[in-house]
C-alpha cells in the first residue's frame, strides 16, 4: 500500500523482492499518480507515471499493481474512511496475509505517505491483518539530511522490530523504470548505498490487536 507510483520501487522494492523470492504473491495498491497534478503536467505525466509503475512492478515480479486517481499532495484532505474503503475493496478481491507500508512518519514527512499508511492500518484492523512498516535507521536519516538538506525521519534501533537482509538487484532495476524521477545524484541512490544489504521494519499492527482510531 503506497501513495505514489515510485514508492513501491524506491522505498519498498527490496522488501517486496524478499517476499516474492520466498514464494509470496505480492500486489501493490497505489493511491495517486505522484506529482501529476501538483506539478501541473496533467494527463501526460499521469500516463507516464502509470507506465512506469507497470514496468517497475514487472521488474520486481509483483502480481498486480492497481493505480488509483486521487490527487497527490492532498491525500490528507480525503476522509480516512474513504481511503480505507479503497484498501478494503482490494482486500476483498484477493486473499491477503498482511500489508506492507511506509512508516507513519512518511519517511520524508510527506503527508501523502502518512495518509496512505493510516488508511492501510485502518483497513487491516477491520480484517485483523498484520501491518509492517518500512523505516529508516536514525543514522541513515541524519546522513541524508546533512548531505541533501532533506527531511528524512529515522528511528533508533530500539524502535525497529526487524532488520532483514535484502538483495538490491531487482529493486535497482525497478527504480530505473521511473525515469521521470530516478535522476542521477538523487537522495534515492545515496540512501540505497547507506542502507547496504539490510532494510528496517516496524510492526504497526499484529493479528489480534484492538481496533484503535
mmCIF file of N, CA and C in Angstrom, residues 54-159:
data_model
loop_
_atom_site.group_PDB
_atom_site.id
_atom_site.type_symbol
_atom_site.label_atom_id
_atom_site.label_comp_id
_atom_site.label_asym_id
_atom_site.label_seq_id
_atom_site.Cartn_x
_atom_site.Cartn_y
_atom_site.Cartn_z
ATOM 1 N N UNK A 54 3.812 0.167 -13.953
ATOM 2 C CA UNK A 54 3.648 -1.175 -14.529
ATOM 3 C C UNK A 54 5.003 -1.809 -14.835
ATOM 4 N N UNK A 55 5.912 -1.021 -15.404
ATOM 5 C CA UNK A 55 7.238 -1.549 -15.743
ATOM 6 C C UNK A 55 8.016 -1.947 -14.497
ATOM 7 N N UNK A 56 7.960 -1.105 -13.471
ATOM 8 C CA UNK A 56 8.672 -1.401 -12.233
ATOM 9 C C UNK A 56 8.102 -2.636 -11.551
ATOM 10 N N UNK A 57 6.770 -2.760 -11.572
ATOM 11 C CA UNK A 57 6.135 -3.937 -10.971
ATOM 12 C C UNK A 57 6.583 -5.208 -11.673
ATOM 13 N N UNK A 58 6.724 -5.139 -12.988
ATOM 14 C CA UNK A 58 7.198 -6.305 -13.741
ATOM 15 C C UNK A 58 8.628 -6.665 -13.340
ATOM 16 N N UNK A 59 9.462 -5.663 -13.146
ATOM 17 C CA UNK A 59 10.851 -5.919 -12.746
ATOM 18 C C UNK A 59 10.923 -6.592 -11.378
ATOM 19 N N UNK A 60 10.030 -6.194 -10.475
ATOM 20 C CA UNK A 60 10.028 -6.770 -9.131
ATOM 21 C C UNK A 60 9.347 -8.131 -9.081
ATOM 22 N N UNK A 61 8.515 -8.425 -10.072
ATOM 23 C CA UNK A 61 7.751 -9.665 -10.040
ATOM 24 C C UNK A 61 6.452 -9.539 -9.288
ATOM 25 N N UNK A 62 5.943 -8.312 -9.188
ATOM 26 C CA UNK A 62 4.681 -8.061 -8.498
ATOM 27 C C UNK A 62 3.520 -8.646 -9.306
ATOM 28 N N UNK A 63 2.602 -9.292 -8.604
ATOM 29 C CA UNK A 63 1.473 -9.961 -9.247
ATOM 30 C C UNK A 63 0.551 -8.967 -9.946
ATOM 31 N N UNK A 64 0.185 -7.894 -9.258
ATOM 32 C CA UNK A 64 -0.674 -6.874 -9.852
ATOM 33 C C UNK A 64 -0.363 -5.533 -9.217
ATOM 34 N N UNK A 65 -0.582 -4.463 -9.975
ATOM 35 C CA UNK A 65 -0.363 -3.106 -9.488
ATOM 36 C C UNK A 65 -1.577 -2.268 -9.860
ATOM 37 N N UNK A 66 -2.317 -1.837 -8.868
ATOM 38 C CA UNK A 66 -3.529 -1.043 -9.071
ATOM 39 C C UNK A 66 -3.204 0.411 -8.769
ATOM 40 N N UNK A 67 -3.489 1.292 -9.724
ATOM 41 C CA UNK A 67 -3.180 2.713 -9.590
ATOM 42 C C UNK A 67 -4.483 3.513 -9.599
ATOM 43 N N UNK A 68 -4.767 4.172 -8.482
ATOM 44 C CA UNK A 68 -5.979 4.984 -8.360
ATOM 45 C C UNK A 68 -5.680 6.440 -8.725
ATOM 46 N N UNK A 69 -6.727 7.262 -8.756
ATOM 47 C CA UNK A 69 -6.585 8.610 -9.285
ATOM 48 C C UNK A 69 -6.744 9.728 -8.287
ATOM 49 N N UNK A 70 -6.450 9.504 -7.011
ATOM 50 C CA UNK A 70 -6.513 10.592 -6.043
ATOM 51 C C UNK A 70 -5.420 11.623 -6.347
ATOM 52 N N UNK A 71 -5.689 12.879 -6.019
ATOM 53 C CA UNK A 71 -4.722 13.943 -6.278
ATOM 54 C C UNK A 71 -3.556 13.842 -5.299
ATOM 55 N N UNK A 72 -2.358 13.844 -5.858
ATOM 56 C CA UNK A 72 -1.178 13.814 -4.992
ATOM 57 C C UNK A 72 -1.073 15.132 -4.237
ATOM 58 N N UNK A 73 -0.494 15.035 -3.053
ATOM 59 C CA UNK A 73 -0.364 16.204 -2.212
ATOM 60 C C UNK A 73 -1.607 16.536 -1.413
ATOM 61 N N UNK A 74 -2.684 15.773 -1.630
ATOM 62 C CA UNK A 74 -3.952 16.087 -0.982
ATOM 63 C C UNK A 74 -4.595 14.880 -0.311
ATOM 64 N N UNK A 75 -3.863 13.791 -0.153
ATOM 65 C CA UNK A 75 -4.449 12.598 0.461
ATOM 66 C C UNK A 75 -4.902 12.856 1.894
ATOM 67 N N UNK A 76 -4.191 13.724 2.583
ATOM 68 C CA UNK A 76 -4.566 14.002 3.966
ATOM 69 C C UNK A 76 -5.888 14.756 4.065
ATOM 70 N N UNK A 77 -6.356 15.312 2.936
ATOM 71 C CA UNK A 77 -7.646 16.003 2.922
ATOM 72 C C UNK A 77 -8.815 15.049 2.667
ATOM 73 N N UNK A 78 -8.494 13.827 2.249
ATOM 74 C CA UNK A 78 -9.537 12.835 1.968
ATOM 75 C C UNK A 78 -9.915 12.143 3.272
ATOM 76 N N UNK A 79 -11.207 11.972 3.504
ATOM 77 C CA UNK A 79 -11.650 11.285 4.709
ATOM 78 C C UNK A 79 -10.975 9.923 4.807
ATOM 79 N N UNK A 80 -10.432 9.615 5.982
ATOM 80 C CA UNK A 80 -9.692 8.362 6.133
ATOM 81 C C UNK A 80 -10.558 7.142 5.876
ATOM 82 N N UNK A 81 -11.867 7.228 6.143
ATOM 83 C CA UNK A 81 -12.763 6.107 5.864
ATOM 84 C C UNK A 81 -12.863 5.831 4.369
ATOM 85 N N UNK A 82 -12.756 6.891 3.564
ATOM 86 C CA UNK A 82 -12.811 6.712 2.113
ATOM 87 C C UNK A 82 -11.570 5.971 1.632
ATOM 88 N N UNK A 83 -10.413 6.377 2.136
ATOM 89 C CA UNK A 83 -9.181 5.712 1.724
ATOM 90 C C UNK A 83 -9.115 4.280 2.237
ATOM 91 N N UNK A 84 -9.539 4.068 3.469
ATOM 92 C CA UNK A 84 -9.514 2.696 3.996
ATOM 93 C C UNK A 84 -10.487 1.815 3.230
ATOM 94 N N UNK A 85 -11.583 2.394 2.734
ATOM 95 C CA UNK A 85 -12.524 1.626 1.924
ATOM 96 C C UNK A 85 -11.876 1.169 0.616
ATOM 97 N N UNK A 86 -10.983 1.978 0.078
ATOM 98 C CA UNK A 86 -10.252 1.571 -1.134
ATOM 99 C C UNK A 86 -9.384 0.352 -0.833
ATOM 100 N N UNK A 87 -8.748 0.369 0.328
ATOM 101 C CA UNK A 87 -7.912 -0.773 0.708
ATOM 102 C C UNK A 87 -8.777 -2.011 0.920
ATOM 103 N N UNK A 88 -9.883 -1.847 1.605
ATOM 104 C CA UNK A 88 -10.776 -2.983 1.865
ATOM 105 C C UNK A 88 -11.310 -3.565 0.564
ATOM 106 N N UNK A 89 -11.548 -2.714 -0.416
ATOM 107 C CA UNK A 89 -12.029 -3.199 -1.711
ATOM 108 C C UNK A 89 -10.998 -4.113 -2.351
ATOM 109 N N UNK A 90 -9.731 -3.725 -2.263
ATOM 110 C CA UNK A 90 -8.669 -4.570 -2.804
ATOM 111 C C UNK A 90 -8.511 -5.857 -1.999
ATOM 112 N N UNK A 91 -8.634 -5.761 -0.682
ATOM 113 C CA UNK A 91 -8.520 -6.949 0.151
ATOM 114 C C UNK A 91 -9.644 -7.938 -0.114
ATOM 115 N N UNK A 92 -10.804 -7.431 -0.481
ATOM 116 C CA UNK A 92 -11.926 -8.313 -0.810
ATOM 117 C C UNK A 92 -11.682 -9.075 -2.103
ATOM 118 N N UNK A 93 -10.837 -8.510 -2.976
ATOM 119 C CA UNK A 93 -10.614 -9.105 -4.290
ATOM 120 C C UNK A 93 -9.571 -10.210 -4.275
ATOM 121 N N UNK A 94 -8.756 -10.281 -3.220
ATOM 122 C CA UNK A 94 -7.706 -11.310 -3.197
ATOM 123 C C UNK A 94 -7.359 -11.677 -1.750
ATOM 124 N N UNK A 95 -7.116 -12.964 -1.492
ATOM 125 C CA UNK A 95 -6.702 -13.370 -0.149
ATOM 126 C C UNK A 95 -5.404 -12.668 0.239
ATOM 127 N N UNK A 96 -5.345 -12.147 1.465
ATOM 128 C CA UNK A 96 -4.196 -11.355 1.890
ATOM 129 C C UNK A 96 -3.747 -11.787 3.286
ATOM 130 N N UNK A 97 -2.443 -11.967 3.434
ATOM 131 C CA UNK A 97 -1.885 -12.359 4.723
ATOM 132 C C UNK A 97 -1.383 -11.167 5.527
ATOM 133 N N UNK A 98 -1.145 -10.035 4.873
ATOM 134 C CA UNK A 98 -0.644 -8.875 5.592
ATOM 135 C C UNK A 98 -0.354 -7.729 4.652
ATOM 136 N N UNK A 99 -0.088 -6.567 5.228
ATOM 137 C CA UNK A 99 0.186 -5.355 4.460
ATOM 138 C C UNK A 99 1.574 -4.828 4.790
ATOM 139 N N UNK A 100 2.206 -4.228 3.782
ATOM 140 C CA UNK A 100 3.492 -3.563 3.944
ATOM 141 C C UNK A 100 3.322 -2.113 3.513
ATOM 142 N N UNK A 101 3.788 -1.185 4.350
ATOM 143 C CA UNK A 101 3.539 0.235 4.121
ATOM 144 C C UNK A 101 4.785 1.044 4.467
ATOM 145 N N UNK A 102 4.702 2.356 4.222
ATOM 146 C CA UNK A 102 5.725 3.281 4.704
ATOM 147 C C UNK A 102 5.511 3.535 6.190
ATOM 148 N N UNK A 103 6.588 3.898 6.863
ATOM 149 C CA UNK A 103 6.496 4.294 8.261
ATOM 150 C C UNK A 103 5.483 5.433 8.414
ATOM 151 N N UNK A 104 4.765 5.496 9.539
ATOM 152 C CA UNK A 104 3.796 6.588 9.746
ATOM 153 C C UNK A 104 4.406 7.981 9.652
ATOM 154 N N UNK A 105 5.712 8.086 9.842
ATOM 155 C CA UNK A 105 6.387 9.377 9.677
ATOM 156 C C UNK A 105 6.365 9.840 8.233
ATOM 157 N N UNK A 106 6.055 8.918 7.310
ATOM 158 C CA UNK A 106 6.122 9.237 5.897
ATOM 159 C C UNK A 106 7.520 9.127 5.329
ATOM 160 N N UNK A 107 8.491 8.702 6.145
ATOM 161 C CA UNK A 107 9.902 8.588 5.765
ATOM 162 C C UNK A 107 10.515 9.965 5.513
ATOM 163 N N UNK A 108 9.874 10.765 4.685
ATOM 164 C CA UNK A 108 10.346 12.132 4.431
ATOM 165 C C UNK A 108 9.398 13.162 5.030
ATOM 166 N N UNK A 109 8.461 12.707 5.846
ATOM 167 C CA UNK A 109 7.480 13.611 6.408
ATOM 168 C C UNK A 109 6.363 13.966 5.464
ATOM 169 N N UNK A 110 6.295 13.290 4.308
ATOM 170 C CA UNK A 110 5.277 13.608 3.297
ATOM 171 C C UNK A 110 3.898 13.190 3.802
ATOM 172 N N UNK A 111 2.951 14.122 3.761
ATOM 173 C CA UNK A 111 1.599 13.860 4.275
ATOM 174 C C UNK A 111 0.881 12.773 3.487
ATOM 175 N N UNK A 112 1.171 12.645 2.192
ATOM 176 C CA UNK A 112 0.539 11.583 1.395
ATOM 177 C C UNK A 112 0.933 10.211 1.923
ATOM 178 N N UNK A 113 2.220 10.034 2.244
ATOM 179 C CA UNK A 113 2.680 8.748 2.759
ATOM 180 C C UNK A 113 1.986 8.419 4.077
ATOM 181 N N UNK A 114 1.884 9.416 4.924
ATOM 182 C CA UNK A 114 1.247 9.212 6.220
ATOM 183 C C UNK A 114 -0.218 8.833 6.067
ATOM 184 N N UNK A 115 -0.923 9.499 5.162
ATOM 185 C CA UNK A 115 -2.345 9.202 4.932
ATOM 186 C C UNK A 115 -2.538 7.801 4.375
ATOM 187 N N UNK A 116 -1.663 7.384 3.469
ATOM 188 C CA UNK A 116 -1.770 6.045 2.891
ATOM 189 C C UNK A 116 -1.538 4.980 3.956
ATOM 190 N N UNK A 117 -0.556 5.200 4.803
ATOM 191 C CA UNK A 117 -0.274 4.241 5.873
ATOM 192 C C UNK A 117 -1.433 4.167 6.853
ATOM 193 N N UNK A 118 -1.989 5.294 7.214
ATOM 194 C CA UNK A 118 -3.120 5.327 8.145
ATOM 195 C C UNK A 118 -4.305 4.549 7.577
ATOM 196 N N UNK A 119 -4.570 4.721 6.276
ATOM 197 C CA UNK A 119 -5.675 4.004 5.640
ATOM 198 C C UNK A 119 -5.434 2.503 5.648
ATOM 199 N N UNK A 120 -4.189 2.112 5.409
ATOM 200 C CA UNK A 120 -3.858 0.692 5.405
ATOM 201 C C UNK A 120 -4.049 0.077 6.781
ATOM 202 N N UNK A 121 -3.616 0.782 7.834
ATOM 203 C CA UNK A 121 -3.767 0.270 9.194
ATOM 204 C C UNK A 121 -5.244 0.177 9.571
ATOM 205 N N UNK A 122 -6.032 1.165 9.179
ATOM 206 C CA UNK A 122 -7.472 1.120 9.454
ATOM 207 C C UNK A 122 -8.106 -0.108 8.813
ATOM 208 N N UNK A 123 -7.773 -0.342 7.547
ATOM 209 C CA UNK A 123 -8.342 -1.487 6.842
ATOM 210 C C UNK A 123 -7.854 -2.800 7.444
ATOM 211 N N UNK A 124 -6.588 -2.845 7.808
ATOM 212 C CA UNK A 124 -6.029 -4.061 8.403
ATOM 213 C C UNK A 124 -6.717 -4.391 9.717
ATOM 214 N N UNK A 125 -7.090 -3.364 10.481
ATOM 215 C CA UNK A 125 -7.783 -3.601 11.743
ATOM 216 C C UNK A 125 -9.144 -4.241 11.509
ATOM 217 N N UNK A 126 -9.824 -3.817 10.457
ATOM 218 C CA UNK A 126 -11.128 -4.404 10.125
ATOM 219 C C UNK A 126 -10.970 -5.873 9.757
ATOM 220 N N UNK A 127 -9.913 -6.189 9.006
ATOM 221 C CA UNK A 127 -9.688 -7.555 8.524
ATOM 222 C C UNK A 127 -8.812 -8.376 9.472
ATOM 223 N N UNK A 128 -8.343 -7.755 10.559
ATOM 224 C CA UNK A 128 -7.420 -8.383 11.510
ATOM 225 C C UNK A 128 -6.183 -8.926 10.795
ATOM 226 N N UNK A 129 -5.501 -8.032 10.072
ATOM 227 C CA UNK A 129 -4.279 -8.381 9.364
ATOM 228 C C UNK A 129 -3.083 -7.658 9.988
ATOM 229 N N UNK A 130 -1.915 -8.257 9.931
ATOM 230 C CA UNK A 130 -0.715 -7.568 10.416
ATOM 231 C C UNK A 130 -0.247 -6.513 9.410
ATOM 232 N N UNK A 131 0.434 -5.493 9.924
ATOM 233 C CA UNK A 131 0.968 -4.425 9.074
ATOM 234 C C UNK A 131 2.427 -4.183 9.443
ATOM 235 N N UNK A 132 3.297 -4.282 8.457
ATOM 236 C CA UNK A 132 4.718 -3.990 8.615
ATOM 237 C C UNK A 132 5.030 -2.658 7.950
ATOM 238 N N UNK A 133 5.794 -1.825 8.634
ATOM 239 C CA UNK A 133 6.174 -0.539 8.081
ATOM 240 C C UNK A 133 7.669 -0.495 7.795
ATOM 241 N N UNK A 134 8.006 -0.053 6.594
ATOM 242 C CA UNK A 134 9.396 0.179 6.217
ATOM 243 C C UNK A 134 9.848 1.502 6.818
ATOM 244 N N UNK A 135 11.001 1.498 7.457
ATOM 245 C CA UNK A 135 11.502 2.715 8.088
ATOM 246 C C UNK A 135 12.995 2.866 7.815
ATOM 247 N N UNK A 136 13.560 3.963 8.284
ATOM 248 C CA UNK A 136 14.990 4.216 8.149
ATOM 249 C C UNK A 136 15.645 4.250 9.513
ATOM 250 N N UNK A 137 16.847 3.701 9.638
ATOM 251 C CA UNK A 137 17.590 3.876 10.887
ATOM 252 C C UNK A 137 17.990 5.342 11.037
ATOM 253 N N UNK A 138 18.092 5.803 12.262
ATOM 254 C CA UNK A 138 18.319 7.218 12.524
ATOM 255 C C UNK A 138 19.617 7.722 11.903
ATOM 256 N N UNK A 139 20.667 6.920 11.939
ATOM 257 C CA UNK A 139 21.945 7.395 11.404
ATOM 258 C C UNK A 139 21.883 7.616 9.900
ATOM 259 N N UNK A 140 21.129 6.773 9.199
ATOM 260 C CA UNK A 140 20.969 6.952 7.755
ATOM 261 C C UNK A 140 20.172 8.223 7.466
ATOM 262 N N UNK A 141 19.089 8.422 8.208
ATOM 263 C CA UNK A 141 18.289 9.637 8.040
ATOM 264 C C UNK A 141 19.133 10.879 8.309
ATOM 265 N N UNK A 142 19.943 10.850 9.351
ATOM 266 C CA UNK A 142 20.771 12.009 9.695
ATOM 267 C C UNK A 142 21.774 12.318 8.581
ATOM 268 N N UNK A 143 22.394 11.283 8.041
ATOM 269 C CA UNK A 143 23.367 11.482 6.962
ATOM 270 C C UNK A 143 22.702 12.073 5.732
ATOM 271 N N UNK A 144 21.546 11.543 5.357
ATOM 272 C CA UNK A 144 20.828 12.060 4.184
ATOM 273 C C UNK A 144 20.409 13.512 4.386
ATOM 274 N N UNK A 145 19.954 13.828 5.577
ATOM 275 C CA UNK A 145 19.531 15.208 5.852
ATOM 276 C C UNK A 145 20.705 16.178 5.794
ATOM 277 N N UNK A 146 21.851 15.709 6.238
ATOM 278 C CA UNK A 146 23.044 16.558 6.205
ATOM 279 C C UNK A 146 23.534 16.759 4.778
ATOM 280 N N UNK A 147 23.516 15.699 3.975
ATOM 281 C CA UNK A 147 24.079 15.768 2.635
ATOM 282 C C UNK A 147 23.132 16.395 1.620
ATOM 283 N N UNK A 148 21.808 16.246 1.852
ATOM 284 C CA UNK A 148 20.845 16.708 0.857
ATOM 285 C C UNK A 148 19.909 17.798 1.379
ATOM 286 N N UNK A 149 20.113 18.244 2.606
ATOM 287 C CA UNK A 149 19.218 19.235 3.208
ATOM 288 C C UNK A 149 17.771 18.776 3.054
ATOM 289 N N UNK A 150 17.534 17.494 3.399
ATOM 290 C CA UNK A 150 16.228 16.857 3.199
ATOM 291 C C UNK A 150 15.497 16.742 4.533
ATOM 292 N N UNK A 151 14.353 16.074 4.497
ATOM 293 C CA UNK A 151 13.544 15.937 5.703
ATOM 294 C C UNK A 151 13.291 14.497 6.086
ATOM 295 N N UNK A 152 14.284 13.632 5.930
ATOM 296 C CA UNK A 152 14.113 12.225 6.264
ATOM 297 C C UNK A 152 13.921 12.046 7.770
ATOM 298 N N UNK A 153 13.038 11.120 8.114
ATOM 299 C CA UNK A 153 12.743 10.821 9.515
ATOM 300 C C UNK A 153 13.191 9.391 9.809
ATOM 301 N N UNK A 154 14.043 9.221 10.789
ATOM 302 C CA UNK A 154 14.540 7.893 11.130
ATOM 303 C C UNK A 154 14.098 7.448 12.499
ATOM 304 N N UNK A 155 14.492 6.228 12.855
ATOM 305 C CA UNK A 155 14.174 5.659 14.165
ATOM 306 C C UNK A 155 15.426 5.016 14.753
ATOM 307 N N UNK A 156 15.541 5.115 16.054
ATOM 308 C CA UNK A 156 16.624 4.433 16.756
ATOM 309 C C UNK A 156 16.389 2.926 16.700
ATOM 310 N N UNK A 157 17.447 2.175 16.916
ATOM 311 C CA UNK A 157 17.343 0.715 16.814
ATOM 312 C C UNK A 157 16.329 0.142 17.806
ATOM 313 N N UNK A 158 16.133 0.806 18.920
ATOM 314 C CA UNK A 158 15.175 0.310 19.911
ATOM 315 C C UNK A 158 13.737 0.348 19.394
ATOM 316 N N UNK A 159 13.492 1.159 18.380
ATOM 317 C CA UNK A 159 12.153 1.258 17.796
ATOM 318 C C UNK A 159 11.965 0.352 16.590
#
